[in-house]
CSV table of C-alpha atoms and ligand atoms in Angstrom, one decimal:
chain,number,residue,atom,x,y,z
M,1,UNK,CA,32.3,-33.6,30.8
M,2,UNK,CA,33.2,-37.3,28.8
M,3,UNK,CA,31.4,-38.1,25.6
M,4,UNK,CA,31.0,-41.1,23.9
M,5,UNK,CA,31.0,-39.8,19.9
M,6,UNK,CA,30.1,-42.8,17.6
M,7,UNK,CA,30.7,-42.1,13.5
M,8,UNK,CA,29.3,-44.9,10.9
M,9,UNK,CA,28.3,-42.4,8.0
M,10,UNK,CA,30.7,-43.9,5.3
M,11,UNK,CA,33.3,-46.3,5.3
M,12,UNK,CA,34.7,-45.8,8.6
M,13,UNK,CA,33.3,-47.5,11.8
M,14,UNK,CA,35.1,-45.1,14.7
M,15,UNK,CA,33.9,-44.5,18.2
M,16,UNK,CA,35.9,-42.1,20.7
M,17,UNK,CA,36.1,-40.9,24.4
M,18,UNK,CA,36.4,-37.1,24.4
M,19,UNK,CA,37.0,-34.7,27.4
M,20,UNK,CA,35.9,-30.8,27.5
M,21,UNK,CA,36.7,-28.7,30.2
M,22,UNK,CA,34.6,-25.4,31.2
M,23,UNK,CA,37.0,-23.1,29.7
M,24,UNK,CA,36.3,-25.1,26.2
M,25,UNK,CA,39.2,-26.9,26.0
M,26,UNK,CA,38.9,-30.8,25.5
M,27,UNK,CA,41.6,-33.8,25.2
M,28,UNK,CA,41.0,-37.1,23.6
M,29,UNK,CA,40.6,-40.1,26.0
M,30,UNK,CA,40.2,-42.7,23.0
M,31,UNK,CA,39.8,-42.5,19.3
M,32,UNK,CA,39.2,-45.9,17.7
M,33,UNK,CA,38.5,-46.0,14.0
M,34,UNK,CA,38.1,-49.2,11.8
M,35,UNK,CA,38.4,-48.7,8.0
M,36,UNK,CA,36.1,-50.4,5.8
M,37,UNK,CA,38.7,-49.6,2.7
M,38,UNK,CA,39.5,-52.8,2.0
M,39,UNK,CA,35.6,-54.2,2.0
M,40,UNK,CA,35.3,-52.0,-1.2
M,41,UNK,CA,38.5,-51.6,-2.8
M,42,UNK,CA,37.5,-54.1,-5.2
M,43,UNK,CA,34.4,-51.8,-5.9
M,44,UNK,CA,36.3,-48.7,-6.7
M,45,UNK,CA,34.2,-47.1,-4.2
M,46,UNK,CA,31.6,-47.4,-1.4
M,47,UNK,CA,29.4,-50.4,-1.6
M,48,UNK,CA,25.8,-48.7,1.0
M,49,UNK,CA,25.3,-52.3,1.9
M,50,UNK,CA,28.5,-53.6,2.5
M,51,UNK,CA,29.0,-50.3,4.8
M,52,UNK,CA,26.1,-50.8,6.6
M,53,UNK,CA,26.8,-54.5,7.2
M,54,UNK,CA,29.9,-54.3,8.0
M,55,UNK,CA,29.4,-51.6,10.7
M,56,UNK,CA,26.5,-53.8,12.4
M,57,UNK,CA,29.8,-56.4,12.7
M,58,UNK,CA,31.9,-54.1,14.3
M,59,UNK,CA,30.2,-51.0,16.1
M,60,UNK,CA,29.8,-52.9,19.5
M,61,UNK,CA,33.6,-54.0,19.2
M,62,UNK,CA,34.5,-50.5,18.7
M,63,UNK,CA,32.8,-49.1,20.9
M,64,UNK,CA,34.1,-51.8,23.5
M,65,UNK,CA,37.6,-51.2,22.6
M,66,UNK,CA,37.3,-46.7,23.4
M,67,UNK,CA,36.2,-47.6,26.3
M,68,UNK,CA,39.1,-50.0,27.7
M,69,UNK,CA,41.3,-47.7,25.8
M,70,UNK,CA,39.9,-44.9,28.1
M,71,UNK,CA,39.7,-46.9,31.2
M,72,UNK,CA,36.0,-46.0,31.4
M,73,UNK,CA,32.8,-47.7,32.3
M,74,UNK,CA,29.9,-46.5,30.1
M,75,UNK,CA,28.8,-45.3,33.8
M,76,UNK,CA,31.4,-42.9,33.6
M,77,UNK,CA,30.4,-41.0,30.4
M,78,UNK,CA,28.2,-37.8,30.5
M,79,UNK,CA,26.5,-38.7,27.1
M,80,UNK,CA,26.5,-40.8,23.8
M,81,UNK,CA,27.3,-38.7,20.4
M,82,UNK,CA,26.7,-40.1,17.2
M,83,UNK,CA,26.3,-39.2,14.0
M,84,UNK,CA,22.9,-38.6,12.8
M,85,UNK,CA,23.5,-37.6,9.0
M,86,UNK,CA,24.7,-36.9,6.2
M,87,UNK,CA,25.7,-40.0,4.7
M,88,UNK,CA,24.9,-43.3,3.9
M,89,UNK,CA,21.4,-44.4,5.2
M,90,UNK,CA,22.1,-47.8,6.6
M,91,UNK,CA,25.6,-47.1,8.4
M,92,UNK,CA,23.9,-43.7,10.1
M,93,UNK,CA,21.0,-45.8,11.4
M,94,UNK,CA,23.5,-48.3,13.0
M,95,UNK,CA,25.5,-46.2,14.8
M,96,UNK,CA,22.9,-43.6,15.7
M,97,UNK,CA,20.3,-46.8,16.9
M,98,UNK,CA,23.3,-48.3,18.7
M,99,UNK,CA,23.6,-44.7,19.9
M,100,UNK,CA,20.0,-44.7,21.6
M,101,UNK,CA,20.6,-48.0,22.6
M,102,UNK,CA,23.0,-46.9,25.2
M,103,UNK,CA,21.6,-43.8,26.2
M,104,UNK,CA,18.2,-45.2,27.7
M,105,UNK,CA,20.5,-48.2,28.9
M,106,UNK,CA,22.5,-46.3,31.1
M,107,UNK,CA,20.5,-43.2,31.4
M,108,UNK,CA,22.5,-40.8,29.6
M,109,UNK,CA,21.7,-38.1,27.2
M,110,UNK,CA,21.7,-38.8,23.4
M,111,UNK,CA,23.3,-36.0,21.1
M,112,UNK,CA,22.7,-36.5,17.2
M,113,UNK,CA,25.2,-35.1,15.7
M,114,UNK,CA,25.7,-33.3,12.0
M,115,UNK,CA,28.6,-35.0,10.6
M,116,UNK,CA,29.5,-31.9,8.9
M,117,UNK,CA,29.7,-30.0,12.1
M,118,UNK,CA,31.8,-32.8,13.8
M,119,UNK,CA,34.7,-31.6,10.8
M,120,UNK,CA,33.8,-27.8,11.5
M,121,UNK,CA,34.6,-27.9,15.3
M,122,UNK,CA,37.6,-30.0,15.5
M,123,UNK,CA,39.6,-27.0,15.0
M,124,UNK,CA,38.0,-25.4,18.3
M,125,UNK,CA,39.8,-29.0,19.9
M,126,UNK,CA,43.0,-28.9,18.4
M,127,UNK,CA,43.7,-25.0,18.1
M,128,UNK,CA,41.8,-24.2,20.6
M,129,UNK,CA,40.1,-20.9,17.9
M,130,UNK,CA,37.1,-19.2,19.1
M,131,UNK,CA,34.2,-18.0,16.9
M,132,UNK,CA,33.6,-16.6,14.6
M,133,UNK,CA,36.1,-17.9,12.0
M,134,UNK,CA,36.3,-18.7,8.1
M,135,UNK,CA,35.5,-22.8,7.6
M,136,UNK,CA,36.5,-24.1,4.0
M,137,UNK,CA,34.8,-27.9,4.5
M,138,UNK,CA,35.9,-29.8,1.7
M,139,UNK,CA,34.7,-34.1,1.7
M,140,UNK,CA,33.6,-36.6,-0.2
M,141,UNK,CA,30.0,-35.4,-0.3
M,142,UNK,CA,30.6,-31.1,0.3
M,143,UNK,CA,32.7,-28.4,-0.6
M,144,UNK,CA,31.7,-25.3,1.0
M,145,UNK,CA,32.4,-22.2,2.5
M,146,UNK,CA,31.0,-21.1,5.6
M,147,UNK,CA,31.2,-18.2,7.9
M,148,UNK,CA,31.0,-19.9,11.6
M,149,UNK,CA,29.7,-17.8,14.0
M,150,UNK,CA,28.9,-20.5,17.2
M,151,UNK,CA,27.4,-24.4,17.2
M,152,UNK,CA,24.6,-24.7,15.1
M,153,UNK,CA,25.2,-20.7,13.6
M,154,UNK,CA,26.6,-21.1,9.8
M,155,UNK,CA,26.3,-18.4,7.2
M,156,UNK,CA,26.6,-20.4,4.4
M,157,UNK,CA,29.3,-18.4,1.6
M,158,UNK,CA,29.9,-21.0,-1.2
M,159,UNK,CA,29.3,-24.2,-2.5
M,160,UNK,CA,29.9,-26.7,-5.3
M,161,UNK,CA,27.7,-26.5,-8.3
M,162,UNK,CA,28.3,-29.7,-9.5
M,163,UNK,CA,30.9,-32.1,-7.8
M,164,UNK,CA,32.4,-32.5,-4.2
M,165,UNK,CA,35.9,-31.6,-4.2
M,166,UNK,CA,36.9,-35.6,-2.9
M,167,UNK,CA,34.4,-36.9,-5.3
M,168,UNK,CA,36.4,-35.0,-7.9
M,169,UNK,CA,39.7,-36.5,-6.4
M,170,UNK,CA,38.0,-40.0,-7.0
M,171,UNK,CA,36.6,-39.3,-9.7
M,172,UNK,CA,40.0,-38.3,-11.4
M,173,UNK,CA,41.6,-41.2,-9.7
M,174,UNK,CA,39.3,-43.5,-11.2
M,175,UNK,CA,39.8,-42.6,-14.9
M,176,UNK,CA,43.4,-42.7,-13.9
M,177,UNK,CA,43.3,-46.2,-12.9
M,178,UNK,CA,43.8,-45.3,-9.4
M,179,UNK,CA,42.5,-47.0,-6.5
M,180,UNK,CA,39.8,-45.4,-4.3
M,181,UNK,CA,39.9,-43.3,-2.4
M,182,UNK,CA,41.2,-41.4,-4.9
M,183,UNK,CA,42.6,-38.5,-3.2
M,184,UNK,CA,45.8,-39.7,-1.7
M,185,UNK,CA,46.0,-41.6,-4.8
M,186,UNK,CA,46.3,-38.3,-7.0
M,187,UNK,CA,48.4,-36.8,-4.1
M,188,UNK,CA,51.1,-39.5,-4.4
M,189,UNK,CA,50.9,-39.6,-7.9
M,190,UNK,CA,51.2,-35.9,-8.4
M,191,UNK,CA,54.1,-35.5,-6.1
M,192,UNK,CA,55.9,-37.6,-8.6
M,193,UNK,CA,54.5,-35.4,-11.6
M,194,UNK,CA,55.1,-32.4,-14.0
M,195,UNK,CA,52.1,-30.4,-13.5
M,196,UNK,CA,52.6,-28.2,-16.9
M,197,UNK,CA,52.7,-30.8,-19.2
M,198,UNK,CA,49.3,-30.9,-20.0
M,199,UNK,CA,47.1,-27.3,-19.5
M,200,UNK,CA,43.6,-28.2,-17.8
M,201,UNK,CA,40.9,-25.4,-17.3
M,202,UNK,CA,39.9,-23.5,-14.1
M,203,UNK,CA,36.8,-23.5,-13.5
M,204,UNK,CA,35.1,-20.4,-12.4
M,205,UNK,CA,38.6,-18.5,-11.7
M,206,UNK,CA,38.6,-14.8,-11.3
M,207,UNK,CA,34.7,-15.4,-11.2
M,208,UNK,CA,32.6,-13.5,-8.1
M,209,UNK,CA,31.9,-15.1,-4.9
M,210,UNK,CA,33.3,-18.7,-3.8
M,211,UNK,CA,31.1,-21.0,-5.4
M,212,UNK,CA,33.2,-24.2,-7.3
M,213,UNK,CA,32.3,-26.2,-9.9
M,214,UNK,CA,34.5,-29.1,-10.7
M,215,UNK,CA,32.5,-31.5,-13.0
M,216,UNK,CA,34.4,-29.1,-16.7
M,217,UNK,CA,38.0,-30.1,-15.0
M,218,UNK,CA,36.7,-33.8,-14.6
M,219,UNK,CA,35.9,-34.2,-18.5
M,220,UNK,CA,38.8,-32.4,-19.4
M,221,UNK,CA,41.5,-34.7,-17.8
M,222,UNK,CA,39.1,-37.4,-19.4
M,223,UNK,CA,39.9,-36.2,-22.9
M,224,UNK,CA,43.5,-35.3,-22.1
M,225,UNK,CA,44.1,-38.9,-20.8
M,226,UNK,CA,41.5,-40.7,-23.8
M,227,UNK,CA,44.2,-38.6,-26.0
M,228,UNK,CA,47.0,-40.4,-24.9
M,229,UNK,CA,46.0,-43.5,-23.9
M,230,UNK,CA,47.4,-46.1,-23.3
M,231,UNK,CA,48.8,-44.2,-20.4
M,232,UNK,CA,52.4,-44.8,-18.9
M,233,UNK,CA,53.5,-44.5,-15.4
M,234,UNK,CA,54.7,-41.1,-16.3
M,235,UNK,CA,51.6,-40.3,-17.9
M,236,UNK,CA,49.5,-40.7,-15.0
M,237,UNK,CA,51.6,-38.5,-12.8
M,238,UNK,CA,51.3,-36.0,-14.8
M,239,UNK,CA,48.1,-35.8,-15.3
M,240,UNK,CA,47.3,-36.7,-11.7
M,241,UNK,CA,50.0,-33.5,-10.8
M,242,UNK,CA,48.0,-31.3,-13.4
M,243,UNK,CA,44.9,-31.8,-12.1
M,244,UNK,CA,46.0,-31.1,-8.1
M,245,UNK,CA,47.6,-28.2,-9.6
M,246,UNK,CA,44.6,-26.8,-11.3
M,247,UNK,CA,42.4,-27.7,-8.0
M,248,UNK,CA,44.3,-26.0,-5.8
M,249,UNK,CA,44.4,-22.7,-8.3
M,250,UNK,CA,40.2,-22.6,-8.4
M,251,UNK,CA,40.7,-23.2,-4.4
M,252,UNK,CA,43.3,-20.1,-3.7
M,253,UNK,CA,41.1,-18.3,-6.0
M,254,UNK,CA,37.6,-19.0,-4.4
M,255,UNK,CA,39.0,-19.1,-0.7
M,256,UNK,CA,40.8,-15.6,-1.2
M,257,UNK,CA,37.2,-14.2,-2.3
M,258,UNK,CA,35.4,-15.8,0.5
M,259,UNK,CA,38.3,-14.5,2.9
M,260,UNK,CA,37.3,-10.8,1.9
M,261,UNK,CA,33.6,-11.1,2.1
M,262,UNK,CA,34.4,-12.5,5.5
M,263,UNK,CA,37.6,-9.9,6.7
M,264,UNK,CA,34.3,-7.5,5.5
M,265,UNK,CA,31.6,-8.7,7.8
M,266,UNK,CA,33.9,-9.0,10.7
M,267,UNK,CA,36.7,-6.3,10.5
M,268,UNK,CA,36.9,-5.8,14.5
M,269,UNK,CA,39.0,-9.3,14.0
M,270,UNK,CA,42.9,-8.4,13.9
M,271,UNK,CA,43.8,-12.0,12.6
M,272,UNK,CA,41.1,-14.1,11.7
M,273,UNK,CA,41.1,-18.0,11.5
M,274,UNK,CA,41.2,-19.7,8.2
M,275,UNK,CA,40.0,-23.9,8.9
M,276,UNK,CA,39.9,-26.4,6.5
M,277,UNK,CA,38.6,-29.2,7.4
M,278,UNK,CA,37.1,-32.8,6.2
M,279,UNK,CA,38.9,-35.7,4.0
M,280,UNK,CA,40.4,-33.0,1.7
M,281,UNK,CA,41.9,-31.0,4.0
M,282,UNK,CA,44.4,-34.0,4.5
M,283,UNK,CA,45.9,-32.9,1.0
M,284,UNK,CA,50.0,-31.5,1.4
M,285,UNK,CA,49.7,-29.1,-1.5
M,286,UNK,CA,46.4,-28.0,-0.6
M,287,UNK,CA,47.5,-27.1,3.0
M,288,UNK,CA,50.8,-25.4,1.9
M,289,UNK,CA,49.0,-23.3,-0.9
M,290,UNK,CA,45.8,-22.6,1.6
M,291,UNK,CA,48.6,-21.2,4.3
M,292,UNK,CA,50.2,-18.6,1.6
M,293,UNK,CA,47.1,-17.4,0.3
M,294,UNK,CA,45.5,-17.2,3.9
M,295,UNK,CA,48.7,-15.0,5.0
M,296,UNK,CA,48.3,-12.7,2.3
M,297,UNK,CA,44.8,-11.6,3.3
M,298,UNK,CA,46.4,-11.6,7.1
M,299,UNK,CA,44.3,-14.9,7.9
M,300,UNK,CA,46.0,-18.0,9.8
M,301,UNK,CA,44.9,-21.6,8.3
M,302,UNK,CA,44.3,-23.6,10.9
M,303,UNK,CA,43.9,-27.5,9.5
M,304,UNK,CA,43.6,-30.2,11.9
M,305,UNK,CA,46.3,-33.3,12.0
M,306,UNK,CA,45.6,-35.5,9.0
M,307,UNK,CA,44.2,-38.4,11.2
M,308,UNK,CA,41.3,-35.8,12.2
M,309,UNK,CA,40.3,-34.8,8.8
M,310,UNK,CA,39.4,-37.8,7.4
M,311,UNK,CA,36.5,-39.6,9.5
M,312,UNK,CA,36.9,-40.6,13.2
M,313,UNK,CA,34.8,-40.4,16.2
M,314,UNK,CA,36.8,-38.0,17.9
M,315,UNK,CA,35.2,-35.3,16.0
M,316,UNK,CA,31.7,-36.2,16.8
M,317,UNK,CA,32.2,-36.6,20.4
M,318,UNK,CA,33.6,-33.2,20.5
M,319,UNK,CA,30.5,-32.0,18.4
M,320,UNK,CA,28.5,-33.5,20.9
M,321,UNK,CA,30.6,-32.4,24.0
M,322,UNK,CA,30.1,-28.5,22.4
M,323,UNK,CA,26.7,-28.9,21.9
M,324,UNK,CA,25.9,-30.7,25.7
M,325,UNK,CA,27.8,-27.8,26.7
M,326,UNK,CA,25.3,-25.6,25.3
M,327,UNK,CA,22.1,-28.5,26.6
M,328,UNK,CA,21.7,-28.9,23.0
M,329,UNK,CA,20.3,-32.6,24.2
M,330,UNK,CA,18.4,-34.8,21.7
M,331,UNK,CA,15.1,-36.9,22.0
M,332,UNK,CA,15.4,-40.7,21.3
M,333,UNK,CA,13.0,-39.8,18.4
M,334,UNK,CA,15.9,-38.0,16.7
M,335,UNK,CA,16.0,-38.9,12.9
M,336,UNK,CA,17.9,-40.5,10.8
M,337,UNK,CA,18.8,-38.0,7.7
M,338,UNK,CA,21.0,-38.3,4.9
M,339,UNK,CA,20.7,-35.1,4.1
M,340,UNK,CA,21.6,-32.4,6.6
M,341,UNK,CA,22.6,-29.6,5.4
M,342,UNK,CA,24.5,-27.1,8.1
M,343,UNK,CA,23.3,-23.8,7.3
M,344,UNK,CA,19.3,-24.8,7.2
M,345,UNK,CA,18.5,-22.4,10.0
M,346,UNK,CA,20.5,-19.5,9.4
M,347,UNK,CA,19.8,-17.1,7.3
M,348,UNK,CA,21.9,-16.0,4.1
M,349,UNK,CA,23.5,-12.6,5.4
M,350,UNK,CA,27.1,-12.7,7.8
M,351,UNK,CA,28.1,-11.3,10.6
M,352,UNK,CA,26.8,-8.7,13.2
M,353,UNK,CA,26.8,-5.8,10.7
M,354,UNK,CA,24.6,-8.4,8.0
M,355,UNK,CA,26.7,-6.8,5.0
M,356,UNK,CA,26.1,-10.0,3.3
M,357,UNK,CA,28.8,-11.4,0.7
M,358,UNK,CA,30.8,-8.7,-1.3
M,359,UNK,CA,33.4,-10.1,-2.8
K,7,KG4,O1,35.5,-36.4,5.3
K,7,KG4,P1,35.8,-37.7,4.6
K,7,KG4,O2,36.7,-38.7,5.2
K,7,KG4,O3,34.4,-38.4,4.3
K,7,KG4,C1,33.3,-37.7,4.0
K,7,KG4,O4,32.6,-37.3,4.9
K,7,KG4,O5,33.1,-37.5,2.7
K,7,KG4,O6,36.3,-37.3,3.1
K,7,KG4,C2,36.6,-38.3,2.2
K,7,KG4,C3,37.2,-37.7,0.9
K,7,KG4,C4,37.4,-38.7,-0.2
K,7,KG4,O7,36.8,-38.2,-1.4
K,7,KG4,C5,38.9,-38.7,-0.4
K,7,KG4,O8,39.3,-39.0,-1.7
K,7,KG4,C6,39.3,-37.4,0.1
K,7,KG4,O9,38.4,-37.1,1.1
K,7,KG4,N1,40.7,-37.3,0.5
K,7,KG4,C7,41.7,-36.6,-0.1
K,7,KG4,C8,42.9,-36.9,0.5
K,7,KG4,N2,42.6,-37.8,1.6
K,7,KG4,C9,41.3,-38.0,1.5
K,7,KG4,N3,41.6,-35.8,-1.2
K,7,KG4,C10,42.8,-35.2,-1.6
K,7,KG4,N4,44.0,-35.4,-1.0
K,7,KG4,C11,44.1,-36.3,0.0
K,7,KG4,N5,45.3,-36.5,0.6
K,8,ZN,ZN1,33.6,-36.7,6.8
């Protein structure tokens, strides 16, 4: 089956063509994505209206342009993904409206899609890994840990208390004087940096569980930056290294936890799957550190190619090709809904055995 998936939850206007065969596997026919970045640079961050504006410019253009890339006609398509939350009101209601649009125009069926579970599937595309597996979503908006046992089936194992880990990655980048979006910001900055010149906490490390909190090592690179300021070139990489070092410390440290409660729940599986997935999961050190600490609980990370963690429409069409699969269909009534979260209908415990989180 072909899907049209259309994304406009942020600052990305992206539509794509994917394929998914019986057997679950799936290749990508087209995958256009239009950045937004430069409409809001000068904002440090993402402007609602501007998004939403500038996706009603460009959406049909997009979507034009996956098609020819495809060589498809609209008649050829099996149904029309889109996002239908979280994120920004205004850009969700364009592309999911444009979305509907489409589907009663050419009679196809309209999947709205949970943006969230467009980054936890893409690994099941790429890799090819079957459930259940161990999904580490960290974005601009989440940061969570979830046991994945099948579409729509997340047992939810962590979360933020305070900050999203990218929001933290912006957030750092801003005091910095970095440019948004923050993260590859720090990333380049930190790869040029000393990261034990200056000692910043870890929040909640050696702590139960896999919850994060980020919002303590925000204010401290505040004050550790306010005490040195004005800041030199040197400076900022250092503080920018210092604080991807201390992330990815409270990350190991939570995800090594979350790996045990999971290893726990689902010890019939010889090598589980570690994914991380969303914009974060595009960070180098983050990736390389992930991998070690996954081997040593005998996990395998599985991340998808950077130009599939940040936002695209590749992963909602294959979130919408998984879900047809299933004749997870939606009504043209579907909502709007800026918050989604993924684990609404499941309940707390994981896996078969329900032993719940032990770690
Ligand atoms: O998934 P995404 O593209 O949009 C949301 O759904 O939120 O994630 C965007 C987030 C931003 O906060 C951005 O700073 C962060 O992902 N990000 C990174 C990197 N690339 C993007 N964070 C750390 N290192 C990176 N290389
Ligand atoms: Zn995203």
């Amino acid at each position: 089956m072909i899907v049209l998936g259309i994304e406009t939850s942020c600052d990305e206007t992206a539509a794509a063509i994917v394929e998914r065969q019986a057997d679950g596997s799936g290749r990508v026919l087209a995958d256009i994505v239009l950045s937004q970045v430069a409409d809001h640079a000068a904002f440090g961050g993402v402007v609602p209206e501007i998004a939403a504006r500038a996706h009603v410019e460009a959406l049909d253009g997009v979507i034009a342009a996956a098609l020819r890339a495809a060589k498809l006609d609209i008649s050829d398509i099996d149904a029309v993904a889109a996002t239908a939350g979280p994120g920004l009101i205004g850009g969700v209601i364009v592309g999911l409206t444009t979305a509907k649009a489409i589907a009663l125009a050419a009679g196809k069926p309209l999947i709205a899609v949970n943006h969230l579970e467009g980054h936890a599937l893409t690994a099941r595309l790429t890799d090819g890994i079957d459930f259940p597996f161990l999904l580490l979503l960290v974005s601009g908006g989440h940061s969570q840990f979830l046991g994945v046992e099948g579409v729509s089936d997340y047992r939810r194992l962590g979360t933020t208390i305070d900050d999203a880990l990218g929001e933290a990655f912006d957030k750092a980048a801003k005091l910095l004087g970095l440019g948004y979006p923050g993260g590859p910001e720090i990333e380049r900055q930190a790869a040029k940096g000393d990261p034990s010149r200056f000692s910043l906490p870890r929040p909640l490390l050696g702590r139960a569980g896999a919850d994060f909190s980020f919002s303590g090592l925000k204010t401290a690179l505040r004050l550790a930056a306010e005490a040195i300021a004005p800041l030199s070139e040197t400076d900022v990489a250092d503080l920018a290294a210092a604080f991807q070092r201390a992330v990815t410390d409270v990350v190991v440290d939570r995800a090594r936890n979350a790996m045990k409660a999971f290893a726990a729940a689902y010890s019939e599986i010889a090598a589980p799957a570690l994914v991380v997935a969303g914009g974060v999961a595009a960070n180098q050190a983050l990736r390389s550190t992930l991998t070690a600490a996954a081997a040593a609980q005998g996990f395998r990370l599985v991340a998808p190619p950077i130009k599939l963690c940040g936002d695209n429409g590749v992963v909602i069409a294959w979130a919408g090709a998984e879900r047809l699969a299933l004749g997870l269909a939606d009504g043209l009534d579907a909502p709007a809904r800026p918050r989604w979260p993924l684990d609404e209908r499941a309940p707390a415990a994981l896996g078969a055995g329900a032993k719940g989180m032990k770690a």
